[in-house]
Amino acid sequence: VTGVQTCALPIFDTEERFNNIQGTRNQGHPQWTADSFTYKYNSFGFRSREFDLDEMNPVILALGCSHTVGVGVPQHISWPEQFKHQYFSDYNVWNAGLGGAGADTIARLAVNMIPIIKPSIVAIMWPSLFRFETYENGAVFNGAWTMEQDNLQYEDNTAYNNQTKNKTIVQLLQEVYKFKLLSIDWDDTVQKIYNTVSWTKARDGAHFGIEWHQQIAYDFYLQYTNPDDFMLKYTNPKIYWDKYKDQTTK
């Protein structure tokens, strides 16, 4: 996948940034030190175990942006890893998250990976609505950091239509390859459900910490086990919390 190694790098989580944010409101949780953990990538440039087609265990394919990569937290803390270890211990998780990715990235990776991997579960944390890809000798990720020169792309209808197109592509893949599709929108988690929750921060001070990843892993499991009721979360959070707040994990 062109440009993976560059796009996956944790550019926010550097020792220089760590030192600069100490003592400021952007400081991460006190548990973090500059050498708490390091980043390791597989041969395809993803922060994941090696993608081995000869593995016999069923596969969970996780797709998303830096919040799926787990920038700012150890690899085993990321929501894809916790989703696997907490709820699907006999599965292997392949984390194909990319920092800066948008809906175009998700669909592009899904189209190229799913027919080969044939995963049992595809779990997608859809990135911010206002992200998209362009192509200049490879994929270029665009988002808030390029908004000034790309402002036309940030019309609400344009962004919504682009994400809907990409979601439709994944849904069509699901119809062909019969995997269990789990899908959560990043925008929903920060604007509708958890907008009043003060999560601890990751080491870089820009991403969420351990508790957020635990919650998202649980949310994906909740969707897996309660697909009909899960949407209550997005229409009436009070009903969601009253019904599931005390539910134990398996």
mmCIF file of C-alpha atoms in Angstrom:
data_model
loop_
_atom_site.group_PDB
_atom_site.id
_atom_site.type_symbol
_atom_site.label_atom_id
_atom_site.label_comp_id
_atom_site.label_asym_id
_atom_site.label_seq_id
_atom_site.Cartn_x
_atom_site.Cartn_y
_atom_site.Cartn_z
ATOM 1 C CA VAL A 1 0.000 0.000 0.000
ATOM 2 C CA THR A 2 1.714 3.162 -1.194
ATOM 3 C CA GLY A 3 2.847 5.555 1.519
ATOM 4 C CA VAL A 4 1.913 3.361 4.473
ATOM 5 C CA GLN A 5 5.239 3.602 6.238
ATOM 6 C CA THR A 6 5.157 7.403 6.180
ATOM 7 C CA CYS A 7 1.509 7.839 7.085
ATOM 8 C CA ALA A 8 1.602 5.403 9.977
ATOM 9 C CA LEU A 9 4.405 7.179 11.843
ATOM 10 C CA PRO A 10 3.340 8.666 15.226
ATOM 11 C CA ILE A 11 4.405 12.202 14.343
ATOM 12 C CA PHE A 12 2.611 13.628 17.385
ATOM 13 C CA ASP A 13 4.234 11.275 19.869
ATOM 14 C CA THR A 14 7.850 12.360 19.843
ATOM 15 C CA GLU A 15 10.246 12.866 22.708
ATOM 16 C CA GLU A 16 10.520 16.551 21.802
ATOM 17 C CA ARG A 17 6.753 16.999 21.991
ATOM 18 C CA PHE A 18 6.607 14.999 25.221
ATOM 19 C CA ASN A 19 9.144 17.314 26.841
ATOM 20 C CA ASN A 20 7.410 20.446 25.526
ATOM 21 C CA ILE A 21 3.969 19.590 26.896
ATOM 22 C CA GLN A 22 5.081 18.720 30.423
ATOM 23 C CA GLY A 23 3.440 21.096 32.886
ATOM 24 C CA THR A 24 0.931 22.385 30.330
ATOM 25 C CA ARG A 25 -2.762 21.632 29.876
ATOM 26 C CA ASN A 26 -1.784 19.294 27.034
ATOM 27 C CA GLN A 27 0.287 17.057 29.272
ATOM 28 C CA GLY A 28 -0.656 13.400 29.068
ATOM 29 C CA HIS A 29 -1.428 11.161 32.038
ATOM 30 C CA PRO A 30 1.390 11.262 34.644
ATOM 31 C CA GLN A 31 1.920 7.528 34.156
ATOM 32 C CA TRP A 32 3.685 8.171 30.847
ATOM 33 C CA THR A 33 7.394 8.706 30.459
ATOM 34 C CA ALA A 34 9.315 9.473 27.292
ATOM 35 C CA ASP A 35 10.437 5.846 27.109
ATOM 36 C CA SER A 36 7.268 4.102 28.347
ATOM 37 C CA PHE A 37 6.990 2.243 25.050
ATOM 38 C CA THR A 38 8.149 2.337 21.448
ATOM 39 C CA TYR A 39 6.421 1.811 18.097
ATOM 40 C CA LYS A 40 6.930 -1.327 16.037
ATOM 41 C CA TYR A 41 5.470 -1.942 12.588
ATOM 42 C CA ASN A 42 5.035 -5.066 10.532
ATOM 43 C CA SER A 43 6.499 -5.526 7.063
ATOM 44 C CA PHE A 44 3.506 -3.696 5.509
ATOM 45 C CA GLY A 45 4.025 -0.642 7.698
ATOM 46 C CA PHE A 46 1.096 -1.207 10.076
ATOM 47 C CA ARG A 47 1.321 -1.191 13.865
ATOM 48 C CA SER A 48 0.196 -4.781 14.067
ATOM 49 C CA ARG A 49 1.303 -8.367 14.174
ATOM 50 C CA GLU A 50 2.638 -9.670 10.889
ATOM 51 C CA PHE A 51 -0.085 -10.363 8.326
ATOM 52 C CA ASP A 52 0.290 -14.107 7.807
ATOM 53 C CA LEU A 53 -2.199 -15.666 5.404
ATOM 54 C CA ASP A 54 -1.232 -19.123 6.641
ATOM 55 C CA GLU A 55 -2.617 -18.471 10.117
ATOM 56 C CA MET A 56 -5.476 -20.786 10.969
ATOM 57 C CA ASN A 57 -7.274 -18.592 13.512
ATOM 58 C CA PRO A 58 -10.121 -16.349 12.329
ATOM 59 C CA VAL A 59 -9.091 -12.757 11.688
ATOM 60 C CA ILE A 60 -10.437 -9.443 12.969
ATOM 61 C CA LEU A 61 -9.525 -6.642 10.566
ATOM 62 C CA ALA A 62 -9.489 -3.224 12.261
ATOM 63 C CA LEU A 63 -9.577 -0.073 10.140
ATOM 64 C CA GLY A 64 -9.385 3.572 11.154
ATOM 65 C CA CYS A 65 -7.100 6.543 11.752
ATOM 66 C CA SER A 66 -4.533 7.318 14.472
ATOM 67 C CA HIS A 67 -7.071 6.455 17.168
ATOM 68 C CA THR A 68 -7.102 2.936 15.743
ATOM 69 C CA VAL A 69 -3.321 2.849 15.387
ATOM 70 C CA GLY A 70 -3.206 3.699 19.087
ATOM 71 C CA VAL A 71 -0.937 6.725 18.827
ATOM 72 C CA GLY A 72 0.196 7.734 22.293
ATOM 73 C CA VAL A 73 -0.473 4.387 24.006
ATOM 74 C CA PRO A 74 1.283 0.986 23.970
ATOM 75 C CA GLN A 75 0.221 -1.305 21.151
ATOM 76 C CA HIS A 76 -1.551 -3.775 23.436
ATOM 77 C CA ILE A 77 -3.697 -0.918 24.801
ATOM 78 C CA SER A 78 -5.178 0.101 21.416
ATOM 79 C CA TRP A 79 -8.880 -0.687 21.025
ATOM 80 C CA PRO A 80 -8.318 -3.358 18.325
ATOM 81 C CA GLU A 81 -5.945 -5.264 20.601
ATOM 82 C CA GLN A 82 -8.277 -4.934 23.581
ATOM 83 C CA PHE A 83 -11.264 -5.971 21.464
ATOM 84 C CA LYS A 84 -9.431 -9.160 20.574
ATOM 85 C CA HIS A 85 -7.930 -9.972 23.980
ATOM 86 C CA GLN A 86 -11.035 -9.154 26.012
ATOM 87 C CA TYR A 87 -13.705 -10.679 23.809
ATOM 88 C CA PHE A 88 -12.219 -12.814 21.002
ATOM 89 C CA SER A 89 -9.128 -14.460 22.453
ATOM 90 C CA ASP A 90 -9.106 -17.231 19.833
ATOM 91 C CA TYR A 91 -8.977 -14.696 16.961
ATOM 92 C CA ASN A 92 -6.038 -12.809 15.494
ATOM 93 C CA VAL A 93 -6.390 -9.063 15.073
ATOM 94 C CA TRP A 94 -4.837 -7.315 12.094
ATOM 95 C CA ASN A 95 -4.689 -3.596 12.818
ATOM 96 C CA ALA A 96 -4.669 -1.685 9.509
ATOM 97 C CA GLY A 97 -5.204 1.722 11.094
ATOM 98 C CA LEU A 98 -3.291 4.648 9.578
ATOM 99 C CA GLY A 99 -2.648 8.010 11.175
ATOM 100 C CA GLY A 100 -4.425 10.782 9.252
ATOM 101 C CA ALA A 101 -6.665 8.351 7.389
ATOM 102 C CA GLY A 102 -10.137 9.260 6.159
ATOM 103 C CA ALA A 103 -13.115 7.375 4.762
ATOM 104 C CA ASP A 104 -11.381 7.084 1.378
ATOM 105 C CA THR A 105 -8.488 5.313 3.077
ATOM 106 C CA ILE A 106 -10.803 2.879 4.824
ATOM 107 C CA ALA A 107 -12.550 1.909 1.598
ATOM 108 C CA ARG A 108 -9.274 1.663 -0.339
ATOM 109 C CA LEU A 109 -7.728 -0.666 2.227
ATOM 110 C CA ALA A 110 -10.942 -2.688 2.557
ATOM 111 C CA VAL A 111 -11.194 -3.250 -1.207
ATOM 112 C CA ASN A 112 -7.574 -4.392 -1.384
ATOM 113 C CA MET A 113 -7.343 -6.413 1.826
ATOM 114 C CA ILE A 114 -10.689 -8.098 2.451
ATOM 115 C CA PRO A 115 -10.744 -10.300 -0.694
ATOM 116 C CA ILE A 116 -7.310 -11.642 0.288
ATOM 117 C CA ILE A 117 -7.673 -11.866 4.067
ATOM 118 C CA LYS A 118 -11.323 -12.962 4.160
ATOM 119 C CA PRO A 119 -11.718 -11.761 7.762
ATOM 120 C CA SER A 120 -14.441 -13.016 10.066
ATOM 121 C CA ILE A 121 -14.956 -9.574 11.621
ATOM 122 C CA VAL A 122 -14.248 -6.114 10.207
ATOM 123 C CA ALA A 123 -14.318 -3.396 12.877
ATOM 124 C CA ILE A 124 -14.140 0.173 11.593
ATOM 125 C CA MET A 125 -13.716 3.375 13.550
ATOM 126 C CA TRP A 126 -14.705 5.762 10.742
ATOM 127 C CA PRO A 127 -12.470 8.849 10.933
ATOM 128 C CA SER A 128 -13.675 12.432 10.986
ATOM 129 C CA LEU A 129 -16.177 13.234 8.264
ATOM 130 C CA PHE A 130 -13.938 16.001 6.967
ATOM 131 C CA ARG A 131 -11.044 13.865 5.766
ATOM 132 C CA PHE A 132 -10.380 12.592 2.279
ATOM 133 C CA GLU A 133 -7.608 11.346 0.012
ATOM 134 C CA THR A 134 -6.029 12.864 -3.058
ATOM 135 C CA TYR A 135 -3.383 11.240 -5.235
ATOM 136 C CA GLU A 136 -0.010 12.793 -5.982
ATOM 137 C CA ASN A 137 2.382 9.940 -6.785
ATOM 138 C CA GLY A 138 0.526 8.011 -4.097
ATOM 139 C CA ALA A 139 -2.190 8.616 -1.558
ATOM 140 C CA VAL A 140 -2.164 11.963 0.270
ATOM 141 C CA PHE A 141 -4.219 12.348 3.441
ATOM 142 C CA ASN A 142 -6.170 15.601 3.767
ATOM 143 C CA GLY A 143 -7.886 16.938 6.863
ATOM 144 C CA ALA A 144 -8.079 19.995 9.084
ATOM 145 C CA TRP A 145 -4.366 20.535 8.488
ATOM 146 C CA THR A 146 -5.035 21.221 4.760
ATOM 147 C CA MET A 147 -8.368 22.974 5.115
ATOM 148 C CA GLU A 148 -7.291 26.358 3.776
ATOM 149 C CA GLN A 149 -6.193 25.096 0.368
ATOM 150 C CA ASP A 150 -8.911 22.433 0.164
ATOM 151 C CA ASN A 151 -11.833 24.415 1.565
ATOM 152 C CA LEU A 152 -14.247 23.369 -1.187
ATOM 153 C CA GLN A 153 -13.987 19.775 -0.017
ATOM 154 C CA TYR A 154 -15.241 20.735 3.434
ATOM 155 C CA GLU A 155 -18.789 21.614 2.456
ATOM 156 C CA ASP A 156 -21.013 19.481 4.703
ATOM 157 C CA ASN A 157 -22.841 17.806 1.833
ATOM 158 C CA THR A 158 -19.608 17.000 0.001
ATOM 159 C CA ALA A 159 -18.067 15.446 3.100
ATOM 160 C CA TYR A 160 -21.215 13.496 3.950
ATOM 161 C CA ASN A 161 -21.608 12.165 0.419
ATOM 162 C CA ASN A 162 -17.983 11.090 0.321
ATOM 163 C CA GLN A 163 -18.251 9.159 3.577
ATOM 164 C CA THR A 164 -21.561 7.588 2.514
ATOM 165 C CA LYS A 165 -19.977 6.436 -0.745
ATOM 166 C CA ASN A 166 -17.151 4.756 1.138
ATOM 167 C CA LYS A 167 -19.457 3.142 3.669
ATOM 168 C CA THR A 168 -21.499 1.744 0.794
ATOM 169 C CA ILE A 169 -18.361 0.202 -0.698
ATOM 170 C CA VAL A 170 -17.646 -1.608 2.573
ATOM 171 C CA GLN A 171 -21.261 -2.740 2.874
ATOM 172 C CA LEU A 172 -21.093 -4.208 -0.628
ATOM 173 C CA LEU A 173 -17.918 -6.044 0.356
ATOM 174 C CA GLN A 174 -19.764 -7.419 3.367
ATOM 175 C CA GLU A 175 -22.510 -8.781 1.148
ATOM 176 C CA VAL A 176 -19.951 -10.588 -0.996
ATOM 177 C CA TYR A 177 -17.549 -11.871 1.675
ATOM 178 C CA LYS A 178 -20.042 -12.390 4.529
ATOM 179 C CA PHE A 179 -17.954 -10.989 7.383
ATOM 180 C CA LYS A 180 -19.444 -9.454 10.506
ATOM 181 C CA LEU A 181 -19.288 -5.689 9.986
ATOM 182 C CA LEU A 182 -18.970 -3.441 13.042
ATOM 183 C CA SER A 183 -18.929 0.291 12.516
ATOM 184 C CA ILE A 184 -18.597 3.303 14.826
ATOM 185 C CA ASP A 185 -18.232 6.919 13.689
ATOM 186 C CA TRP A 186 -15.499 8.930 15.359
ATOM 187 C CA ASP A 187 -17.650 12.061 15.062
ATOM 188 C CA ASP A 188 -20.450 10.372 17.011
ATOM 189 C CA THR A 189 -18.166 9.378 19.866
ATOM 190 C CA VAL A 190 -16.869 12.910 20.423
ATOM 191 C CA GLN A 191 -19.975 14.948 19.550
ATOM 192 C CA LYS A 192 -22.939 12.899 20.754
ATOM 193 C CA ILE A 193 -21.992 10.308 23.337
ATOM 194 C CA TYR A 194 -18.747 11.067 25.104
ATOM 195 C CA ASN A 195 -18.712 14.833 24.634
ATOM 196 C CA THR A 196 -18.923 15.398 28.408
ATOM 197 C CA VAL A 197 -16.408 12.706 29.402
ATOM 198 C CA SER A 198 -12.936 13.869 30.421
ATOM 199 C CA TRP A 199 -10.775 10.999 29.226
ATOM 200 C CA THR A 200 -7.193 10.693 30.385
ATOM 201 C CA LYS A 201 -4.766 11.650 27.644
ATOM 202 C CA ALA A 202 -2.259 9.578 25.750
ATOM 203 C CA ARG A 203 1.445 10.246 26.042
ATOM 204 C CA ASP A 204 1.379 12.789 23.218
ATOM 205 C CA GLY A 205 -1.343 14.858 24.901
ATOM 206 C CA ALA A 206 -3.313 14.923 21.629
ATOM 207 C CA HIS A 207 -4.975 11.497 21.649
ATOM 208 C CA PHE A 208 -7.060 9.666 24.232
ATOM 209 C CA GLY A 209 -5.579 7.372 26.838
ATOM 210 C CA ILE A 210 -6.217 3.896 28.163
ATOM 211 C CA GLU A 211 -9.819 4.312 29.356
ATOM 212 C CA TRP A 212 -11.028 5.547 25.958
ATOM 213 C CA HIS A 213 -9.573 2.525 24.191
ATOM 214 C CA GLN A 214 -11.173 0.238 26.761
ATOM 215 C CA GLN A 215 -14.530 1.890 26.197
ATOM 216 C CA ILE A 216 -14.337 1.718 22.402
ATOM 217 C CA ALA A 217 -13.363 -1.973 22.534
ATOM 218 C CA TYR A 218 -16.408 -2.577 24.729
ATOM 219 C CA ASP A 219 -18.619 -0.550 22.384
ATOM 220 C CA PHE A 220 -17.586 -2.712 19.444
ATOM 221 C CA TYR A 221 -18.325 -5.827 21.468
ATOM 222 C CA LEU A 222 -21.669 -4.383 22.481
ATOM 223 C CA GLN A 223 -22.497 -3.815 18.836
ATOM 224 C CA TYR A 224 -21.423 -7.372 18.035
ATOM 225 C CA THR A 225 -23.692 -8.880 20.704
ATOM 226 C CA ASN A 226 -26.588 -6.379 20.553
ATOM 227 C CA PRO A 227 -26.752 -5.140 16.953
ATOM 228 C CA ASP A 228 -30.412 -4.092 17.173
ATOM 229 C CA ASP A 229 -30.185 -2.213 20.457
ATOM 230 C CA PHE A 230 -26.780 -0.712 19.805
ATOM 231 C CA MET A 231 -28.139 2.217 17.820
ATOM 232 C CA LEU A 232 -29.939 3.406 20.930
ATOM 233 C CA LYS A 233 -26.528 4.728 21.848
ATOM 234 C CA TYR A 234 -26.730 7.269 19.063
ATOM 235 C CA THR A 235 -30.366 8.265 19.512
ATOM 236 C CA ASN A 236 -30.787 8.314 23.270
ATOM 237 C CA PRO A 237 -27.598 7.995 25.322
ATOM 238 C CA LYS A 238 -29.547 7.825 28.593
ATOM 239 C CA ILE A 239 -31.352 4.658 27.507
ATOM 240 C CA TYR A 240 -28.049 3.207 26.373
ATOM 241 C CA TRP A 241 -26.294 3.860 29.650
ATOM 242 C CA ASP A 242 -29.220 2.773 31.829
ATOM 243 C CA LYS A 243 -29.442 -0.502 29.942
ATOM 244 C CA TYR A 244 -25.770 -1.406 29.579
ATOM 245 C CA LYS A 245 -23.744 0.420 32.206
ATOM 246 C CA ASP A 246 -23.626 -2.604 34.512
ATOM 247 C CA GLN A 247 -23.321 -5.281 31.838
ATOM 248 C CA THR A 248 -20.387 -7.567 32.519
ATOM 249 C CA THR A 249 -17.989 -8.697 29.843
ATOM 250 C CA LYS A 250 -17.594 -12.301 28.947
#
